[in-house]
CSV table of N, CA, C and O in Angstrom, one decimal:
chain,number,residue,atom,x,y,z
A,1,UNK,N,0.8,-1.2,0.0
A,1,UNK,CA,0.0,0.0,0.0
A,1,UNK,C,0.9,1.3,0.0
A,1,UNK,O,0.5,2.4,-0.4
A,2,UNK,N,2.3,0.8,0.6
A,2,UNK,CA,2.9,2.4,0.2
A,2,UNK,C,3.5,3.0,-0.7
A,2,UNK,O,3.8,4.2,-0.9
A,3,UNK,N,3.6,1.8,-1.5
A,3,UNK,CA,3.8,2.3,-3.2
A,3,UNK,C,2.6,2.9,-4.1
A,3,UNK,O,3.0,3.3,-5.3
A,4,UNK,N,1.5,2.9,-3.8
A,4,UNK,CA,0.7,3.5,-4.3
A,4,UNK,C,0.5,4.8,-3.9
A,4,UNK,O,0.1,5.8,-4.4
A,5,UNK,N,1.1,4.5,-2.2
A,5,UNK,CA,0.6,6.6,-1.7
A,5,UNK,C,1.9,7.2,-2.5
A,5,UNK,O,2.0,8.4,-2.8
A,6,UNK,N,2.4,6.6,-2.7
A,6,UNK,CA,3.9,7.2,-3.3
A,6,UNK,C,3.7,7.5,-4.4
A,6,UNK,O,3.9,8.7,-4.7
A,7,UNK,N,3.2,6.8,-5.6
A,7,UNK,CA,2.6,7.0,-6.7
A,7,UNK,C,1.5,8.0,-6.8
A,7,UNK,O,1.1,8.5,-7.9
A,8,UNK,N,1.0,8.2,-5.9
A,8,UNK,CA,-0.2,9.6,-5.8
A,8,UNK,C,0.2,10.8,-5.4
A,8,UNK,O,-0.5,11.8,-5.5
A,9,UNK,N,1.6,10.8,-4.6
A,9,UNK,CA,2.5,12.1,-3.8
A,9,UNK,C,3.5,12.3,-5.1
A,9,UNK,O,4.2,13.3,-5.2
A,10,UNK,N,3.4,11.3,-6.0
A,10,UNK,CA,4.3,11.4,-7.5
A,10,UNK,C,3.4,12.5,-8.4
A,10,UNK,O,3.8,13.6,-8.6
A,11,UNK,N,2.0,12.1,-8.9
A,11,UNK,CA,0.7,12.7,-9.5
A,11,UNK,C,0.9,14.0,-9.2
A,11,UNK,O,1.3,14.8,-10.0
A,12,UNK,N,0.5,14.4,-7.6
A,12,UNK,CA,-0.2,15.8,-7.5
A,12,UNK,C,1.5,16.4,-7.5
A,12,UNK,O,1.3,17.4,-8.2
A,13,UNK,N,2.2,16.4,-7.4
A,13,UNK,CA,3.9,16.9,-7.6
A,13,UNK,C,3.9,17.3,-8.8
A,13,UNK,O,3.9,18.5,-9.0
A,14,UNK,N,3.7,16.1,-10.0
A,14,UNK,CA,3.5,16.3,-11.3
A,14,UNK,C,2.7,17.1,-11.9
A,14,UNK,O,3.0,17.7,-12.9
A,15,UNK,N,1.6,17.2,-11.3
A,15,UNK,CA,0.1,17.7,-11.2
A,15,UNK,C,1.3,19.7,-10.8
A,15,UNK,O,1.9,20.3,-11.7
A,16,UNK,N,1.4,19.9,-10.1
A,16,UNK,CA,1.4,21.1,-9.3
A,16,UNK,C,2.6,21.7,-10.4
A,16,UNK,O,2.7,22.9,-10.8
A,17,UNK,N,3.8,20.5,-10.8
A,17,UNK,CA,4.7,21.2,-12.1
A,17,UNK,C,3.8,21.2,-13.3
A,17,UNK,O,4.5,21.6,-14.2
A,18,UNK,N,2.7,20.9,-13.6
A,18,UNK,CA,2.4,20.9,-15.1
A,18,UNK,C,3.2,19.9,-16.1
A,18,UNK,O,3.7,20.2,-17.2
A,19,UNK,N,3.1,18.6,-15.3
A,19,UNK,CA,3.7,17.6,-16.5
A,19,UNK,C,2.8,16.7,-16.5
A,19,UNK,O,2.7,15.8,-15.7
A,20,UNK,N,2.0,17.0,-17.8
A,20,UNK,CA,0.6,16.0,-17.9
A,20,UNK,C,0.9,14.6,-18.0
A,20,UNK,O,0.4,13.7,-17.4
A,21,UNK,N,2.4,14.6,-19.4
A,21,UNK,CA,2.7,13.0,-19.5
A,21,UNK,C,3.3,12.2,-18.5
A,21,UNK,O,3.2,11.0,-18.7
A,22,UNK,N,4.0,12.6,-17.5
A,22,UNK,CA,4.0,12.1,-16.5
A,22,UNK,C,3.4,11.8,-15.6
A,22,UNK,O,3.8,11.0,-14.8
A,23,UNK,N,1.7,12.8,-15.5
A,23,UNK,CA,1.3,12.3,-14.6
A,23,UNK,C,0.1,11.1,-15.2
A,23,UNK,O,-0.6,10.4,-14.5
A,24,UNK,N,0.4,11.2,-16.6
A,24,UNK,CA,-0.1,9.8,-16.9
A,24,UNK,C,0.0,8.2,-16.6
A,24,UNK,O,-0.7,7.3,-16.3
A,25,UNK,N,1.5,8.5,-17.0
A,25,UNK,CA,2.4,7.7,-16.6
A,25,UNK,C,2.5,6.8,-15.4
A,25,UNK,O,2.7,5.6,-15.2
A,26,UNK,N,2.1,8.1,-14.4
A,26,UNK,CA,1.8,7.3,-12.9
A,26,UNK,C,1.1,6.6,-13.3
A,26,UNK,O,1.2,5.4,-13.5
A,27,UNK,N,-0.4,7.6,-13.3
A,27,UNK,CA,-1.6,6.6,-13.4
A,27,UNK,C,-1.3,5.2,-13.9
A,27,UNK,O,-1.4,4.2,-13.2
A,28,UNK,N,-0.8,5.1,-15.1
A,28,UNK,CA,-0.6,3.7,-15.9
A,28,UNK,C,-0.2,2.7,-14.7
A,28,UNK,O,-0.8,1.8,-14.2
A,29,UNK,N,1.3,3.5,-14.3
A,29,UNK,CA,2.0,2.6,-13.2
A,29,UNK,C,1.1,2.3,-12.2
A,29,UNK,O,1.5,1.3,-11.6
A,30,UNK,N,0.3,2.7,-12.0
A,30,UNK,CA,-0.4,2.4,-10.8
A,30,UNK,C,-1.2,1.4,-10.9
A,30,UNK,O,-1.4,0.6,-10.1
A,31,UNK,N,-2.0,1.6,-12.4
A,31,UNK,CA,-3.0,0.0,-12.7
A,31,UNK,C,-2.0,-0.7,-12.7
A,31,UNK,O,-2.0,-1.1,-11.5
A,32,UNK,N,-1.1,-1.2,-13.3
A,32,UNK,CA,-0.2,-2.0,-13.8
A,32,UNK,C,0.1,-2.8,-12.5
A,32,UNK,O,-0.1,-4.0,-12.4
A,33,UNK,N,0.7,-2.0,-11.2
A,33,UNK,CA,0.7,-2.4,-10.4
A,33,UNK,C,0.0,-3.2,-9.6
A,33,UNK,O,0.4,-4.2,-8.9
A,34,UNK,N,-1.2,-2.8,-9.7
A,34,UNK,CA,-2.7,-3.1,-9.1
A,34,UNK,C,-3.0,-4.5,-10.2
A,34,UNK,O,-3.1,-5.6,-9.6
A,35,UNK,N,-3.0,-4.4,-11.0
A,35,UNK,CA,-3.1,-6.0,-11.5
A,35,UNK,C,-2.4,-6.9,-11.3
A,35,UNK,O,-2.7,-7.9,-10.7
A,36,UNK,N,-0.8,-6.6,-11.8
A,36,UNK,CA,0.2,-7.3,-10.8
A,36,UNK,C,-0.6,-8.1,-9.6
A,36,UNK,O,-1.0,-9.2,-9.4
A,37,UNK,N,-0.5,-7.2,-8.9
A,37,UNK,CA,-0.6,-7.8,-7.5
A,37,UNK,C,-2.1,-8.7,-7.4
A,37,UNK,O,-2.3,-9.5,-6.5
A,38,UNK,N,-2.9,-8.5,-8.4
A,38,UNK,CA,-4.2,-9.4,-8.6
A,38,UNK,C,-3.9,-10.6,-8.9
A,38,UNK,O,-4.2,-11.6,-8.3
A,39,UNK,N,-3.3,-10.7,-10.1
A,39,UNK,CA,-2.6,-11.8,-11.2
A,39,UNK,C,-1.9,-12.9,-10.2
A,39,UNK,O,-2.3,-14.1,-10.2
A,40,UNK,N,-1.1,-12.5,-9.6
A,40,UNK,CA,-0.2,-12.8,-8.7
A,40,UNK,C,-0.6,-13.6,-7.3
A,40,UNK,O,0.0,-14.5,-6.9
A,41,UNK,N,-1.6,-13.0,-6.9
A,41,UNK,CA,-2.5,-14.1,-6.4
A,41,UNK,C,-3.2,-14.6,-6.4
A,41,UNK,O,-3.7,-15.1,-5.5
A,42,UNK,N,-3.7,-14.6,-8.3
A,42,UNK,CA,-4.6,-15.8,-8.1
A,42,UNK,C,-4.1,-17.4,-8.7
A,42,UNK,O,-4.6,-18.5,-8.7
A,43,UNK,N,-2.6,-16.4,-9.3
A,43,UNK,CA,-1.9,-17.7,-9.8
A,43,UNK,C,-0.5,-18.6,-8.6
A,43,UNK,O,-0.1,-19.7,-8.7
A,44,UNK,N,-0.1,-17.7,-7.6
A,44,UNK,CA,1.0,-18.5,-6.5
A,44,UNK,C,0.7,-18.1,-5.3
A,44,UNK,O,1.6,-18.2,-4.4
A,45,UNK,N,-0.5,-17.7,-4.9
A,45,UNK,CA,-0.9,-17.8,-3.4
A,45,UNK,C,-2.5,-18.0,-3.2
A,45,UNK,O,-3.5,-17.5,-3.7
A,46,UNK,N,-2.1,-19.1,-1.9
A,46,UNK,CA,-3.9,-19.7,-1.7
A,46,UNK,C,-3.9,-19.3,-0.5
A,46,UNK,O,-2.9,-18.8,0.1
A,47,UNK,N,-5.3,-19.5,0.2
A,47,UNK,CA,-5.8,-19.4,1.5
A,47,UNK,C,-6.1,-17.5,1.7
A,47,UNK,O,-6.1,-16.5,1.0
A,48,UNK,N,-6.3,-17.7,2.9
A,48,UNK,CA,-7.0,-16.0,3.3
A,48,UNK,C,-5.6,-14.9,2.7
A,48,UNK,O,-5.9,-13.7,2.4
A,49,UNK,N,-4.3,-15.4,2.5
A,49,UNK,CA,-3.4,-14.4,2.3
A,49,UNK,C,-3.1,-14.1,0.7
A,49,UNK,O,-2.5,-13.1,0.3
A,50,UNK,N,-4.1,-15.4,-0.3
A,50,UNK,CA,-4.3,-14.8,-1.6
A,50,UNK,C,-5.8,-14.0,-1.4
A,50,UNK,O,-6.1,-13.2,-2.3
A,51,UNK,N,-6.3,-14.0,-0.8
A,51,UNK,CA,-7.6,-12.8,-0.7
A,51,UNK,C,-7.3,-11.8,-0.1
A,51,UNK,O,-8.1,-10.9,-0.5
A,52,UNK,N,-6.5,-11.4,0.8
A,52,UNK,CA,-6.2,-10.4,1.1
A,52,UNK,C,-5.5,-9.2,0.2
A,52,UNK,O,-5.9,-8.1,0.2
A,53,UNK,N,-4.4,-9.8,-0.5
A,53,UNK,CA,-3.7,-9.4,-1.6
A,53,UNK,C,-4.2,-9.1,-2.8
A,53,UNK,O,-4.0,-8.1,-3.5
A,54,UNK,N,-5.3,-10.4,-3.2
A,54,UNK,CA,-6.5,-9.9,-4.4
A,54,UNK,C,-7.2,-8.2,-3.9
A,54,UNK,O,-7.1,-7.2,-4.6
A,55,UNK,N,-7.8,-8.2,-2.6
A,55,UNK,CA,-8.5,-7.0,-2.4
A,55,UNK,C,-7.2,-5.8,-2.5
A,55,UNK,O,-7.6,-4.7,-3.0
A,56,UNK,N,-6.4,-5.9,-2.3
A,56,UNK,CA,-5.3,-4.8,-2.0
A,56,UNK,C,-5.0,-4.4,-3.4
A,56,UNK,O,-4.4,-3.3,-3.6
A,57,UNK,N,-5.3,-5.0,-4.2
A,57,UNK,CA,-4.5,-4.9,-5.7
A,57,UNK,C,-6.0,-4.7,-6.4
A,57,UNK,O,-6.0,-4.3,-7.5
A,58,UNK,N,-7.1,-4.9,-5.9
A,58,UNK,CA,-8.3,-3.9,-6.4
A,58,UNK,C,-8.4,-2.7,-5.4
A,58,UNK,O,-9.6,-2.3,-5.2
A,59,UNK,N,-7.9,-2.3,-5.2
A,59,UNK,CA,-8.4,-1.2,-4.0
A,59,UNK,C,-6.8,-0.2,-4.7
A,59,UNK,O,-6.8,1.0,-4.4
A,60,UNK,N,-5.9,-0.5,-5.4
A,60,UNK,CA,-5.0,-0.1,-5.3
A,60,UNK,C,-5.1,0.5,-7.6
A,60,UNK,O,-4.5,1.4,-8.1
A,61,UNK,N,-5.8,-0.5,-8.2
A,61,UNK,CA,-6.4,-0.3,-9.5
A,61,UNK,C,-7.7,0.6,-9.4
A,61,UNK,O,-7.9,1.4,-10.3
A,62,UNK,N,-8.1,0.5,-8.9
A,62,UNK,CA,-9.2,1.6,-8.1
A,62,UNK,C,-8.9,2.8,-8.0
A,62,UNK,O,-9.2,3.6,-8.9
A,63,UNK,N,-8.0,3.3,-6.8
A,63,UNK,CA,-6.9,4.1,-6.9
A,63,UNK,C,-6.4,4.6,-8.2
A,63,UNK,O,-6.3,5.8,-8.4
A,64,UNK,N,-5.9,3.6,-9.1
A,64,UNK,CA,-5.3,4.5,-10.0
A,64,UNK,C,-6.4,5.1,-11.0
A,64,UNK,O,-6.4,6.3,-11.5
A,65,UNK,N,-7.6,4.2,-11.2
A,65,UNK,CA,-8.3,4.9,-12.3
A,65,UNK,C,-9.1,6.3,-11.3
A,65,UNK,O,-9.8,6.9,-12.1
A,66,UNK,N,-9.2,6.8,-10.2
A,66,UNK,CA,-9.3,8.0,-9.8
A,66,UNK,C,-8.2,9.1,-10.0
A,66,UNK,O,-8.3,10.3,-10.3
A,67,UNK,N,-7.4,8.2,-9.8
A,67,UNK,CA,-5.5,9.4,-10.5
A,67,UNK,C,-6.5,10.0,-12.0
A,67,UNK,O,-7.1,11.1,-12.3
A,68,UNK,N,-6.4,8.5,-12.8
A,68,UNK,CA,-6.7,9.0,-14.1
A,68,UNK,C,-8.2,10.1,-14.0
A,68,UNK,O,-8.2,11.3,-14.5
A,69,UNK,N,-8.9,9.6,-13.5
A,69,UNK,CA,-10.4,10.8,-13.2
A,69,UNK,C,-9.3,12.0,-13.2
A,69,UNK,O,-9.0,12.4,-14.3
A,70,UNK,N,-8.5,13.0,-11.6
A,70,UNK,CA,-8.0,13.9,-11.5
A,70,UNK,C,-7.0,14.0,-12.4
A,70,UNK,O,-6.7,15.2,-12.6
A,71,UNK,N,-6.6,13.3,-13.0
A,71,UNK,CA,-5.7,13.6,-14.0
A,71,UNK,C,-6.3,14.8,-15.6
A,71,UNK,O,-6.0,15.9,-16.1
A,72,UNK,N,-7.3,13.6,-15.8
A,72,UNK,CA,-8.5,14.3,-16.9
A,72,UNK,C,-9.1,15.6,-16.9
A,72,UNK,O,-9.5,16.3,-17.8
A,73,UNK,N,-9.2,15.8,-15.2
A,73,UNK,CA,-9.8,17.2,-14.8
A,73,UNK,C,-8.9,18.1,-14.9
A,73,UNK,O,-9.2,19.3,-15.2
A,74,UNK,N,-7.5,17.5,-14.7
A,74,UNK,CA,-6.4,18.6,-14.5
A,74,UNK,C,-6.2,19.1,-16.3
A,74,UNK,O,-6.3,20.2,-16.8
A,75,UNK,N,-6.1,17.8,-16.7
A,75,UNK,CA,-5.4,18.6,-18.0
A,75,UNK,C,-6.6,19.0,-19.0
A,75,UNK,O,-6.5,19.4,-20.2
A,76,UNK,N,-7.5,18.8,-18.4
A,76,UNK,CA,-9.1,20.0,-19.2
A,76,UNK,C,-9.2,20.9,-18.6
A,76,UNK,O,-10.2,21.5,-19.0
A,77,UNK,N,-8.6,21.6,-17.6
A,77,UNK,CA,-8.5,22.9,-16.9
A,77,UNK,C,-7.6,23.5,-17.5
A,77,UNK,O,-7.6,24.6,-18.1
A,78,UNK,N,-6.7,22.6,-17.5
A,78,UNK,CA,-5.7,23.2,-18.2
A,78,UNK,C,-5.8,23.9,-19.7
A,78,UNK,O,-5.5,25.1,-19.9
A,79,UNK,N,-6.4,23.0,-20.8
A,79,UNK,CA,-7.1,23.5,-22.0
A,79,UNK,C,-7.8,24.4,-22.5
A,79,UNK,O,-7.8,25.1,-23.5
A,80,UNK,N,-8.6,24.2,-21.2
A,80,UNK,CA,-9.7,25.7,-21.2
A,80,UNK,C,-9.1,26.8,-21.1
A,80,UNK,O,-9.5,27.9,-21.7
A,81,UNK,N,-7.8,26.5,-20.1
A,81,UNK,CA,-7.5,28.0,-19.5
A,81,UNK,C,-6.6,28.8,-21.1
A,81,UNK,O,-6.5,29.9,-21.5
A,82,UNK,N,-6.2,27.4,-21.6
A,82,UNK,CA,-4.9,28.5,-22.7
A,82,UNK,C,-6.0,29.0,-23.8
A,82,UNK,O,-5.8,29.9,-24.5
A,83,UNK,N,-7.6,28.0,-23.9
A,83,UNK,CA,-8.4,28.6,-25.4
A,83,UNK,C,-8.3,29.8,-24.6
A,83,UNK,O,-7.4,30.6,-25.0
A,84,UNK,N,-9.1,30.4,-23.1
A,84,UNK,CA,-9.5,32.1,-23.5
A,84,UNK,C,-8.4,32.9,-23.0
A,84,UNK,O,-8.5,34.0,-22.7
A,85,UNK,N,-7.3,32.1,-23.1
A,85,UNK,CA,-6.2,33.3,-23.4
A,85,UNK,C,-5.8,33.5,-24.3
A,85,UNK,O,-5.1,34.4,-24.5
């Protein structure tokens, strides 16, 4: 779980410099990660510690498609602002 807060303290950083493709990038990293860790246990870990891990790696792909939400907001703010200038 703390590579994902790290990956979201990465975003709004990104976010606050104005580097949209980067802050894509997280987002990506972050599903990627979140599947990872799904994939992963449903193919080499059984019992309550592959369900634990399943939930952690949906809650963590979750997570990133909200990056991507704030992401989309950021850089359509962004858009808007340079048409009325």
């Amino acid at each position: 779980m703390t590579i994902s807060i790290v990956f979201t303290v990465f975003l709004f950083i990104s976010i606050a410099f104005n580097k949209r493709i980067v802050a894509l990038v997280i987002f990506f990293v972050t599903v990627l990660f979140g599947l990872f860790l799904l994939l992963y246990a449903f193919a080499k870990i059984s019992g309550f510690d592959a369900l634990d891990i399943q939930i952690k790696g949906l809650m963590i792909i979750g997570e990133g498609l909200i990056l991507l939400v704030i992401t989309s907001v950021f850089i359509s703010v962004q858009e808007a602002k340079k048409k009325t200038l």
